[in-house]
mmCIF file of C-alpha atoms in Angstrom:
data_model
loop_
_atom_site.group_PDB
_atom_site.id
_atom_site.type_symbol
_atom_site.label_atom_id
_atom_site.label_comp_id
_atom_site.label_asym_id
_atom_site.label_seq_id
_atom_site.Cartn_x
_atom_site.Cartn_y
_atom_site.Cartn_z
ATOM 1 C CA UNK A 295 35.434 52.319 84.029
ATOM 2 C CA UNK A 296 37.712 55.261 84.346
ATOM 3 C CA UNK A 297 37.780 58.405 86.391
ATOM 4 C CA UNK A 298 36.914 61.584 84.566
ATOM 5 C CA UNK A 299 35.881 65.185 84.915
ATOM 6 C CA UNK A 300 33.176 66.382 82.533
ATOM 7 C CA UNK A 301 32.555 70.106 82.059
ATOM 8 C CA UNK A 302 29.803 70.686 79.522
ATOM 9 C CA UNK A 303 27.321 73.295 78.434
ATOM 10 C CA UNK A 304 24.148 72.663 76.456
ATOM 11 C CA UNK A 305 23.463 74.904 73.497
ATOM 12 C CA UNK A 306 21.769 78.085 74.635
ATOM 13 C CA UNK A 307 22.756 77.700 78.306
ATOM 14 C CA UNK A 308 24.803 80.325 80.097
ATOM 15 C CA UNK A 309 26.298 78.018 82.726
ATOM 16 C CA UNK A 310 28.639 75.043 82.588
ATOM 17 C CA UNK A 311 27.677 71.774 84.300
ATOM 18 C CA UNK A 312 30.467 70.024 86.213
ATOM 19 C CA UNK A 313 30.377 66.258 86.803
ATOM 20 C CA UNK A 314 32.974 63.838 88.141
ATOM 21 C CA UNK A 315 32.840 60.100 87.466
ATOM 22 C CA UNK A 316 34.565 57.654 89.800
ATOM 23 C CA UNK A 317 36.193 54.351 88.888
ATOM 24 C CA UNK A 318 32.893 52.489 89.484
ATOM 25 C CA UNK A 319 30.965 54.697 87.053
ATOM 26 C CA UNK A 320 29.140 56.647 89.754
ATOM 27 C CA UNK A 321 28.539 60.204 88.572
ATOM 28 C CA UNK A 322 28.836 63.081 91.056
ATOM 29 C CA UNK A 323 27.362 66.430 89.991
ATOM 30 C CA UNK A 324 29.441 69.242 91.481
ATOM 31 C CA UNK A 325 27.198 72.059 90.309
ATOM 32 C CA UNK A 326 27.186 74.830 87.733
ATOM 33 C CA UNK A 327 29.500 77.704 86.894
ATOM 34 C CA UNK A 328 29.277 80.705 84.616
ATOM 35 C CA UNK A 329 33.062 81.175 84.457
ATOM 36 C CA UNK A 330 35.899 78.887 83.471
ATOM 37 C CA UNK A 331 39.318 80.034 84.588
ATOM 38 C CA UNK A 332 42.444 78.466 86.048
ATOM 39 C CA UNK A 333 41.334 78.963 89.663
ATOM 40 C CA UNK A 334 38.016 77.276 88.884
ATOM 41 C CA UNK A 335 39.752 74.341 87.163
ATOM 42 C CA UNK A 336 42.041 73.925 90.182
ATOM 43 C CA UNK A 337 39.033 73.876 92.523
ATOM 44 C CA UNK A 338 37.264 71.242 90.383
ATOM 45 C CA UNK A 339 40.435 69.132 90.308
ATOM 46 C CA UNK A 340 40.697 69.249 94.124
ATOM 47 C CA UNK A 341 37.037 68.247 94.530
ATOM 48 C CA UNK A 342 37.453 65.410 92.015
ATOM 49 C CA UNK A 343 40.523 64.098 93.836
ATOM 50 C CA UNK A 344 38.608 64.161 97.131
ATOM 51 C CA UNK A 345 35.788 62.126 95.538
ATOM 52 C CA UNK A 346 38.281 59.686 94.024
ATOM 53 C CA UNK A 347 40.121 59.303 97.350
ATOM 54 C CA UNK A 348 36.846 58.288 99.030
ATOM 55 C CA UNK A 349 35.149 56.256 96.295
ATOM 56 C CA UNK A 350 33.345 53.112 97.385
ATOM 57 C CA UNK A 351 32.120 50.244 95.240
ATOM 58 C CA UNK A 352 28.325 50.472 95.036
ATOM 59 C CA UNK A 353 26.388 47.680 96.703
ATOM 60 C CA UNK A 354 24.361 45.418 94.469
ATOM 61 C CA UNK A 355 20.680 46.380 94.338
ATOM 62 C CA UNK A 356 19.196 42.967 95.165
ATOM 63 C CA UNK A 357 15.611 44.210 95.512
ATOM 64 C CA UNK A 358 15.735 46.050 92.197
ATOM 65 C CA UNK A 359 17.203 43.001 90.513
ATOM 66 C CA UNK A 360 14.459 40.749 91.961
ATOM 67 C CA UNK A 361 11.701 43.108 90.816
ATOM 68 C CA UNK A 362 13.201 43.308 87.310
ATOM 69 C CA UNK A 363 13.355 39.501 87.143
ATOM 70 C CA UNK A 364 9.687 39.228 88.224
ATOM 71 C CA UNK A 365 8.656 41.735 85.562
ATOM 72 C CA UNK A 366 10.600 39.793 82.937
ATOM 73 C CA UNK A 367 8.933 36.545 84.052
ATOM 74 C CA UNK A 368 5.513 38.203 83.624
ATOM 75 C CA UNK A 369 6.456 39.447 80.158
ATOM 76 C CA UNK A 370 7.646 35.966 79.199
ATOM 77 C CA UNK A 371 4.244 34.557 80.309
ATOM 78 C CA UNK A 372 2.413 37.184 78.242
ATOM 79 C CA UNK A 373 1.283 39.295 81.198
ATOM 80 C CA UNK A 374 1.474 43.045 80.574
ATOM 81 C CA UNK A 375 3.523 44.788 83.313
ATOM 82 C CA UNK A 376 1.526 47.260 85.395
ATOM 83 C CA UNK A 377 2.211 49.766 88.130
ATOM 84 C CA UNK A 378 -1.143 49.045 89.792
#
């Protein structure tokens, strides 16, 4: 993974969406802006650097992994997964 700043705007929107991705792939949404100027870019860069200075490797989701494995075992046995 790599660190990046993503400033994007969907067609028809009036505001830009600002996201920062850390080295572990965790995405941090910084918010929206209607203007893009040098001062704004400098502010985004400072916020991104603060995130990157404090990034932490995410912990493994053991419970989620166990549930996914149980669901897969059911599928392999021909049992339809259910939320009941």
